[in-house]
Each structure stands twice: as structure tokens, then as C-alpha cells.
Amino acid sequence: GVQTCALPILIVEFIINTEGMVEIKNVSGGAPALKEEARRNISLIPKMVRPGMYAGKPKAIQYTVPFDFKTGK
């Protein structure tokens, strides 16, 4: 069978701003190439039609997403 190799988990912190666009705040853990791939993936999130709302007003919402990369080695 194919063995997999787990790589360190990266953490990406970003917000969806009041205009519905992604703003990456921080990427931590892992090698620079993996950080760039995680950043690339998050930046592919399309513009939200409706941003987060609080008390009837647009509000930036923060997200923290773990990335768990694996290789086919």
C-alpha cells in the first residue's frame, strides 16, 4: 500500500470583512512552501454575497482554520 507522511499542522487566521472579502491575518507553523499553499487555498474563497451581520449591521468575522497536509510518500 501507499504510505503517507503527515506534515506539521498549519494554522491560518483570517477574517471575512464587512465587504465579504477574505483578509488573511496570520499563517503559523510548517515550512514556507506549505504556508504559501495554505494562504493560496484561503485566498480562493469567493467574495461572500452577504457578510457577517450583528445587530443588523455588517460585521467582520474572524476564522481560524487548521491545515493538515499529507504527502504520498
Short mmCIF file of C-alpha atoms in Angstrom, two decimals:
data_model
loop_
_atom_site.label_atom_id
_atom_site.label_comp_id
_atom_site.label_asym_id
_atom_site.label_seq_id
_atom_site.Cartn_x
_atom_site.Cartn_y
_atom_site.Cartn_z
CA GLY A 1 0.00 0.00 0.00
CA VAL A 2 0.85 3.64 -0.19
CA GLN A 3 2.34 5.13 2.93
CA THR A 4 1.51 8.68 3.88
CA CYS A 5 3.66 11.11 5.78
CA ALA A 6 1.92 13.68 7.98
CA LEU A 7 3.45 17.14 7.99
CA PRO A 8 3.09 19.75 10.74
CA ILE A 9 -0.34 21.34 11.02
CA LEU A 10 -0.54 24.96 9.94
CA ILE A 11 -2.99 27.44 11.42
CA VAL A 12 -4.48 30.15 9.19
CA GLU A 13 -6.22 33.10 10.82
CA PHE A 14 -8.34 35.29 8.57
CA ILE A 15 -11.43 37.45 8.53
CA ILE A 16 -14.29 37.90 6.11
CA ASN A 17 -14.53 41.69 6.16
CA THR A 18 -17.69 43.81 6.01
CA GLU A 19 -17.49 43.80 2.19
CA GLY A 20 -17.41 39.97 2.16
CA MET A 21 -13.73 39.70 1.16
CA VAL A 22 -11.07 37.47 2.75
CA GLU A 23 -8.25 39.17 4.67
CA ILE A 24 -5.54 36.76 5.84
CA LYS A 25 -4.14 37.88 9.19
CA ASN A 26 -1.62 35.15 10.07
CA VAL A 27 -0.29 31.77 8.94
CA SER A 28 1.71 29.84 11.54
CA GLY A 29 3.55 26.52 11.65
CA GLY A 30 5.20 24.49 8.92
CA ALA A 31 7.59 25.28 6.10
CA PRO A 32 7.33 28.43 3.97
CA ALA A 33 6.10 26.46 0.92
CA LEU A 34 3.28 24.94 2.98
CA LYS A 35 2.37 28.33 4.42
CA GLU A 36 2.11 29.72 0.90
CA GLU A 37 -0.12 26.82 -0.18
CA ALA A 38 -2.42 27.33 2.81
CA ARG A 39 -2.54 31.07 2.05
CA ARG A 40 -3.34 30.30 -1.61
CA ASN A 41 -6.20 27.98 -0.63
CA ILE A 42 -7.79 30.51 1.73
CA SER A 43 -7.45 33.28 -0.85
CA LEU A 44 -9.58 31.17 -3.24
CA ILE A 45 -12.63 31.67 -1.00
CA PRO A 46 -15.03 33.68 -3.18
CA LYS A 47 -16.48 37.02 -2.13
CA MET A 48 -19.42 36.46 0.21
CA VAL A 49 -22.71 37.81 -1.10
CA ARG A 50 -23.68 38.78 2.44
CA PRO A 51 -21.01 39.46 5.06
CA GLY A 52 -21.49 38.55 8.72
CA MET A 53 -24.15 40.62 10.43
CA TYR A 54 -24.51 41.76 14.04
CA ALA A 55 -27.45 43.84 15.26
CA GLY A 56 -28.47 44.39 11.64
CA LYS A 57 -25.10 45.83 10.58
CA PRO A 58 -22.26 44.21 8.59
CA LYS A 59 -19.52 42.83 10.85
CA ALA A 60 -16.10 41.34 10.08
CA ILE A 61 -15.97 37.72 11.28
CA GLN A 62 -12.70 36.05 12.29
CA TYR A 63 -11.92 32.42 11.45
CA THR A 64 -9.10 30.10 12.50
CA VAL A 65 -8.59 27.09 10.21
CA PRO A 66 -6.10 24.23 10.68
CA PHE A 67 -4.40 22.82 7.57
CA ASP A 68 -3.21 19.23 7.84
CA PHE A 69 -1.00 18.38 4.85
CA LYS A 70 -0.06 14.81 3.96
CA THR A 71 2.29 13.50 1.30
CA GLY A 72 2.02 10.25 -0.61
CA LYS A 73 5.50 9.09 0.45
#
